[in-house]
Amino acid sequence: MLNTLEHTELLRFTTAGSVDDGKSTLIGRLLYDSKSIFEDQYEAISQTSTKRGEVGVNLALLTDGLKAEREQGITIDVAYRYFATPKRKFIIADTPGHTQYTRNMVTGASTANVALILVDARHGVVEQTRRHSFIASLLQIPHLIVCINKMDLVDFKEETFNQIKEDFSAFSHRLDVKDVEFIPMSALLGDNVVDKSTHMDWYGGSTLLYALENVHIGSDNNFIDCRFPVQTVIRPYSDEYHDYRGYAGRIAGGVWKKGDEVVVLPSGFTSKIAKIDTYDGEIEEAFPPMSVTMLLEDDIDISRGDMIVRENNQPEVTQDVEAMLCWFNEKPLQPRGKYAIMHTTQEARCIIKEVRYRLDINTLHRDEDNREVKMNDICRVQLRTTAPLLTDPYRKNRITGSLILIDEQTNETVAAGMII
Amino acid sequence: MTANYRLNHLRELESESIFVLREVAAQFENPVLLFSGGKDSILMVHLAVKAFHPAKIPFTLLHVDTGHNFQETIDYRDQLVERIGANLVVGSVQEAIDKGMVREETGFNATRNYLQTAVLLDSLEKGKYDAALGGGRRDEEKARAKERFFSHRDEFGQWDPKNQRPELWNLFNGRKLYGEHFRVFPISNWTELDVWQYLAVEQVELPSLYFAHEREVFKRDGMLLADSEVLPRRPEEQLEKKMVRCRTIGDITCTGVWESQASTLEDIIAEVSIARQTERGGRADDKRSETAMEDRKKQGYF
C-alpha cells in the first residue's frame, strides 16, 4: 500500500466567491462526495441544519467558521481544508470573496496551483468574477477552472453555459492566464462536482474532481533558472563533522547536480557544488521545492540572505525594485514611507519612492490622478532598498519574485508585492 | 524533461516543514519545541532532526507534564531525548498545583488539561523562549483551520484570531515586540493520514500506546477511557477488558481509546483510511462545548 504513495501528488487550490455563489456548498459537496467527511462532523451539521429548520443537511455548514466570526457576521481571511483521492492530496485555501477581502484572496492565491472561479449561472459574469480572475492572473496561478454553478436554476441549458463561457473569454484575454477550463455544475445537487451530471448530456467535459485530479501541474515550478536562497548555515561543531559547513535552504528554481559551477551572490565568488546533502544521504539531483543542504568545494563566507546561482543565469542584483503591491493594512500606504522588506531569506529596509498608479481591479483602469492607497487596493510602486536584493520578475519565479512589506512600528505585514 | 522532477505529497510536506523549522532557527533567538509525546510532536522532532542534520537540533524540548501521563509516554520521551542529545525542560502541573498557582478541578470529569495553559505560559516566560513550536494541524479542528504557520501571541500569550498576520508564499514574518512570542506550527498542512503514512515510510519508532493492546477500560459519554487511579469512575461505569489503541495521546483523564486490532503502522493506516470519526472525536476536552478549542486557543493553549 505504501508503494502507491510514491505517485500521490499535492495540489493546492483556492476558491473565491461569496456565500451567494454557492462556494461553501461546493466545498461541502467536494468533501462529502469524496468521502472526506467524518461521521461526527456530519452529525454536527445535520443537527445544526435541523435546528435552523432547513430541509436536508446543509453541506455549506461544513465550512462554518469561528464563534468570533459568527457573532460578528464576518469571515476572517483564509481557512485551509484538506481532502484526498488515491491520485492526489488537495489543500483548499478557502477565502471569502467580498470586495473588502481582496487581501485574503491574494493570500490564498499566493501558493495555489489552481483557482476555482465561481459564477452563478443565473447572473453570469459579474464584477466579482472579473475581480477574482484578475487576482488569479496577478498572482500567476497557472490554471483557472470557471465553475458555472446553479445550472439547476437555469434548467441545465446549454445556451446559458455557452453565453457565460463567451462573456468570460471576452474579458479574460486581457488577463495573463494560460489555462482556463469551464465546467457547468450544480453544487447543491452534486451535478458534475464528483459525479457526472445526468441532466446535461450536451456537456462532454470532465467533472470538477476529475479536472482537479488531472490538471497538469508538473511544470508549475521553475526548473530552468537555478536559484538557491540560503536560509541558515549548518555547522555541527562535532568531532565527526569537524569541517562540515552546509548551506541549508529550499530550492527556488532549477535542477542542481554535484559538480555544478556556481556563483554566490551578492559577493560574486565562484565555486563548485561538492555535495548535495540530506538526512537520508547524499542526493544526485535537487529541484524545487526540495529542502536540502549544499556543500561547496571552496571555503567562502556565505550567510542567510545570500543566494547560490549559476554563472550564466543570474537574478538581478538591485536596490531599485518595481513591483505591484496589494495593500493589506488599515493604515494607508505612506508615500515616501519607510518599511521593512522581506524577500526570499533576505531582510532589509526600503522607502516607497513613488506610487506610479493605483489599479481599479474591476475595470483594470490605471488611476494616476488618485494615488492614495488604502487597504485592499492594488498599485504599482517604485521601491529603493537599503541593501541589494537578488530579484527575478514574479512572472518568471513566484519565489524570487515576491516580497512583503512590514510596518517597523507594529511589525504587521502591510503589503504583498510582485516584482515586475 | 520535467516529468521526473516531482515530489510526492509526503516529500513535499516534509520539505515545507523543514523550511519552516529552519526559518524558526534563523529568525528567533531562543526557540523551544513543545513535546507532548503524541505522534504529531514525535513527527515534529523527526523533521527537526532531518532539517539540521548532521548538527543537533537547535531547539530545547519542553514537556508540560500534567502528572497524569501514561507511563509509556514518559519512557518514550526520555529515550528520545537521550537518542538525539536534546535538552529537555519539564513544566510540572503537579508543582503548579502544590504551589497554589492553579487550582485543580474536582468531580468525575476533572481534568488537568486546562491547567496546562497556565503552566505552559509560565514555562515559556521562565525560559525566555521567543518561539514555541507546536504540532498543531489545520485539519484537526475548525479553530485550527485558520491558524498560521507563524502565529503571533501578545504579551499574555493570547491568540487573537482577528489580528493575525497574512502569510504569503514562503515569507514568514517573525518580527515581534519585546515580551511577545510566536507559536509556530510546522506541520500545519499535514492530515492525520499523512502523519501515519509518513511515520510508516520513515520507520519512526512510536510509543506502544498507539498500537492495539489489551487494557481495562470503561465507557463514558460514548467514549472509552483507560482505567487509572487518577480517573475516578461513577458506580455504573464498569471495567471491561478490550483490545484498544490511542489515536491521540494526551492526559489520561481526557484521552479516549478506540477498540482496534491494529498492531502495525500498516494496520493503523488502513484503519485511519476508512475511519468514520475524527481523531479528536475521542478527546473529552473538545467535547465541553462547540467552541472549546477556539476558547482555549485564545487563552494561550497549544
mmCIF file with all atom_site columns, N, CA and C in Angstrom, chain B residues 118-143:
data_model
loop_
_atom_site.group_PDB
_atom_site.id
_atom_site.type_symbol
_atom_site.label_atom_id
_atom_site.label_alt_id
_atom_site.label_comp_id
_atom_site.label_asym_id
_atom_site.label_entity_id
_atom_site.label_seq_id
_atom_site.pdbx_PDB_ins_code
_atom_site.Cartn_x
_atom_site.Cartn_y
_atom_site.Cartn_z
_atom_site.occupancy
_atom_site.B_iso_or_equiv
_atom_site.pdbx_formal_charge
_atom_site.auth_seq_id
_atom_site.auth_comp_id
_atom_site.auth_asym_id
_atom_site.auth_atom_id
_atom_site.pdbx_PDB_model_num
ATOM 1  N N  . ALA B 1 118 ? -1.742  27.498 31.853 1.00 0.00 ? 118 ALA B N  1
ATOM 2  C CA . ALA B 1 118 ? -1.024  28.360 32.803 1.00 0.00 ? 118 ALA B CA 1
ATOM 3  C C  . ALA B 1 118 ? 0.419   27.911 32.960 1.00 0.00 ? 118 ALA B C  1
ATOM 4  N N  . VAL B 1 119 ? 0.618   26.594 33.058 1.00 0.00 ? 119 VAL B N  1
ATOM 5  C CA . VAL B 1 119 ? 1.971   26.063 33.249 1.00 0.00 ? 119 VAL B CA 1
ATOM 6  C C  . VAL B 1 119 ? 2.814   26.286 31.998 1.00 0.00 ? 119 VAL B C  1
ATOM 7  N N  . LEU B 1 120 ? 2.176   26.133 30.838 1.00 0.00 ? 120 LEU B N  1
ATOM 8  C CA . LEU B 1 120 ? 2.881   26.375 29.576 1.00 0.00 ? 120 LEU B CA 1
ATOM 9  C C  . LEU B 1 120 ? 3.360   27.830 29.502 1.00 0.00 ? 120 LEU B C  1
ATOM 10 N N  . LEU B 1 121 ? 2.443   28.755 29.759 1.00 0.00 ? 121 LEU B N  1
ATOM 11 C CA . LEU B 1 121 ? 2.806   30.176 29.667 1.00 0.00 ? 121 LEU B CA 1
ATOM 12 C C  . LEU B 1 121 ? 3.888   30.525 30.683 1.00 0.00 ? 121 LEU B C  1
ATOM 13 N N  . ASP B 1 122 ? 3.772   29.933 31.858 1.00 0.00 ? 122 ASP B N  1
ATOM 14 C CA . ASP B 1 122 ? 4.761   30.171 32.912 1.00 0.00 ? 122 ASP B CA 1
ATOM 15 C C  . ASP B 1 122 ? 6.136   29.639 32.483 1.00 0.00 ? 122 ASP B C  1
ATOM 16 N N  . SER B 1 123 ? 6.138   28.427 31.898 1.00 0.00 ? 123 SER B N  1
ATOM 17 C CA . SER B 1 123 ? 7.405   27.829 31.455 1.00 0.00 ? 123 SER B CA 1
ATOM 18 C C  . SER B 1 123 ? 8.035   28.642 30.329 1.00 0.00 ? 123 SER B C  1
ATOM 19 N N  . LEU B 1 124 ? 7.203   29.158 29.430 1.00 0.00 ? 124 LEU B N  1
ATOM 20 C CA . LEU B 1 124 ? 7.724   29.946 28.308 1.00 0.00 ? 124 LEU B CA 1
ATOM 21 C C  . LEU B 1 124 ? 8.377   31.219 28.836 1.00 0.00 ? 124 LEU B C  1
ATOM 22 N N  . GLU B 1 125 ? 7.723   31.808 29.841 1.00 0.00 ? 125 GLU B N  1
ATOM 23 C CA . GLU B 1 125 ? 8.228   33.053 30.409 1.00 0.00 ? 125 GLU B CA 1
ATOM 24 C C  . GLU B 1 125 ? 9.538   32.829 31.158 1.00 0.00 ? 125 GLU B C  1
ATOM 25 N N  . LYS B 1 126 ? 9.546   31.765 31.976 1.00 0.00 ? 126 LYS B N  1
ATOM 26 C CA . LYS B 1 126 ? 10.746  31.445 32.761 1.00 0.00 ? 126 LYS B CA 1
ATOM 27 C C  . LYS B 1 126 ? 11.939  31.188 31.862 1.00 0.00 ? 126 LYS B C  1
ATOM 28 N N  . GLY B 1 127 ? 11.722  30.444 30.754 1.00 0.00 ? 127 GLY B N  1
ATOM 29 C CA . GLY B 1 127 ? 12.824  30.098 29.861 1.00 0.00 ? 127 GLY B CA 1
ATOM 30 C C  . GLY B 1 127 ? 13.170  31.213 28.901 1.00 0.00 ? 127 GLY B C  1
ATOM 31 N N  . LYS B 1 128 ? 12.386  32.304 28.931 1.00 0.00 ? 128 LYS B N  1
ATOM 32 C CA . LYS B 1 128 ? 12.567  33.415 27.980 1.00 0.00 ? 128 LYS B CA 1
ATOM 33 C C  . LYS B 1 128 ? 12.583  32.917 26.532 1.00 0.00 ? 128 LYS B C  1
ATOM 34 N N  . TYR B 1 129 ? 11.660  32.001 26.243 1.00 0.00 ? 129 TYR B N  1
ATOM 35 C CA . TYR B 1 129 ? 11.571  31.477 24.880 1.00 0.00 ? 129 TYR B CA 1
ATOM 36 C C  . TYR B 1 129 ? 10.802  32.460 24.010 1.00 0.00 ? 129 TYR B C  1
ATOM 37 N N  . ASP B 1 130 ? 11.297  32.723 22.815 1.00 0.00 ? 130 ASP B N  1
ATOM 38 C CA . ASP B 1 130 ? 10.591  33.671 21.952 1.00 0.00 ? 130 ASP B CA 1
ATOM 39 C C  . ASP B 1 130 ? 9.786   33.004 20.843 1.00 0.00 ? 130 ASP B C  1
ATOM 40 N N  . ALA B 1 131 ? 9.944   31.682 20.703 1.00 0.00 ? 131 ALA B N  1
ATOM 41 C CA . ALA B 1 131 ? 9.098   30.949 19.759 1.00 0.00 ? 131 ALA B CA 1
ATOM 42 C C  . ALA B 1 131 ? 8.877   29.555 20.315 1.00 0.00 ? 131 ALA B C  1
ATOM 43 N N  . ALA B 1 132 ? 7.634   29.085 20.217 1.00 0.00 ? 132 ALA B N  1
ATOM 44 C CA . ALA B 1 132 ? 7.317   27.742 20.690 1.00 0.00 ? 132 ALA B CA 1
ATOM 45 C C  . ALA B 1 132 ? 6.738   26.949 19.531 1.00 0.00 ? 132 ALA B C  1
ATOM 46 N N  . LEU B 1 133 ? 7.433   25.874 19.160 1.00 0.00 ? 133 LEU B N  1
ATOM 47 C CA . LEU B 1 133 ? 6.983   25.035 18.050 1.00 0.00 ? 133 LEU B CA 1
ATOM 48 C C  . LEU B 1 133 ? 5.941   24.047 18.543 1.00 0.00 ? 133 LEU B C  1
ATOM 49 N N  . GLY B 1 134 ? 4.801   24.024 17.875 1.00 0.00 ? 134 GLY B N  1
ATOM 50 C CA . GLY B 1 134 ? 3.739   23.111 18.268 1.00 0.00 ? 134 GLY B CA 1
ATOM 51 C C  . GLY B 1 134 ? 3.364   22.184 17.118 1.00 0.00 ? 134 GLY B C  1
ATOM 52 N N  . GLY B 1 135 ? 2.799   21.023 17.473 1.00 0.00 ? 135 GLY B N  1
ATOM 53 C CA . GLY B 1 135 ? 2.445   20.032 16.451 1.00 0.00 ? 135 GLY B CA 1
ATOM 54 C C  . GLY B 1 135 ? 1.006   20.141 15.981 1.00 0.00 ? 135 GLY B C  1
ATOM 55 N N  . GLY B 1 136 ? 0.391   21.330 16.138 1.00 0.00 ? 136 GLY B N  1
ATOM 56 C CA . GLY B 1 136 ? -0.996  21.510 15.710 1.00 0.00 ? 136 GLY B CA 1
ATOM 57 C C  . GLY B 1 136 ? -1.139  21.378 14.197 1.00 0.00 ? 136 GLY B C  1
ATOM 58 N N  . ARG B 1 137 ? -2.275  20.791 13.777 1.00 0.00 ? 137 ARG B N  1
ATOM 59 C CA . ARG B 1 137 ? -2.538  20.645 12.343 1.00 0.00 ? 137 ARG B CA 1
ATOM 60 C C  . ARG B 1 137 ? -3.881  21.286 12.016 1.00 0.00 ? 137 ARG B C  1
ATOM 61 N N  . ARG B 1 138 ? -3.965  21.868 10.835 1.00 0.00 ? 138 ARG B N  1
ATOM 62 C CA . ARG B 1 138 ? -5.192  22.591 10.487 1.00 0.00 ? 138 ARG B CA 1
ATOM 63 C C  . ARG B 1 138 ? -6.380  21.667 10.259 1.00 0.00 ? 138 ARG B C  1
ATOM 64 N N  . ASP B 1 139 ? -6.151  20.398 9.989  1.00 0.00 ? 139 ASP B N  1
ATOM 65 C CA . ASP B 1 139 ? -7.302  19.523 9.721  1.00 0.00 ? 139 ASP B CA 1
ATOM 66 C C  . ASP B 1 139 ? -7.925  19.007 11.016 1.00 0.00 ? 139 ASP B C  1
ATOM 67 N N  . GLU B 1 140 ? -7.308  19.325 12.155 1.00 0.00 ? 140 GLU B N  1
ATOM 68 C CA . GLU B 1 140 ? -7.751  18.751 13.421 1.00 0.00 ? 140 GLU B CA 1
ATOM 69 C C  . GLU B 1 140 ? -9.100  19.263 13.899 1.00 0.00 ? 140 GLU B C  1
ATOM 70 N N  . GLU B 1 141 ? -9.298  20.576 13.726 1.00 0.00 ? 141 GLU B N  1
ATOM 71 C CA . GLU B 1 141 ? -10.416 21.206 14.408 1.00 0.00 ? 141 GLU B CA 1
ATOM 72 C C  . GLU B 1 141 ? -10.668 22.532 13.709 1.00 0.00 ? 141 GLU B C  1
ATOM 73 N N  . LYS B 1 142 ? -11.903 23.030 13.718 1.00 0.00 ? 142 LYS B N  1
ATOM 74 C CA . LYS B 1 142 ? -12.191 24.207 12.906 1.00 0.00 ? 142 LYS B CA 1
ATOM 75 C C  . LYS B 1 142 ? -11.456 25.467 13.368 1.00 0.00 ? 142 LYS B C  1
ATOM 76 N N  . ALA B 1 143 ? -11.157 25.567 14.664 1.00 0.00 ? 143 ALA B N  1
ATOM 77 C CA . ALA B 1 143 ? -10.421 26.747 15.135 1.00 0.00 ? 143 ALA B CA 1
ATOM 78 C C  . ALA B 1 143 ? -8.976  26.705 14.648 1.00 0.00 ? 143 ALA B C  1
#
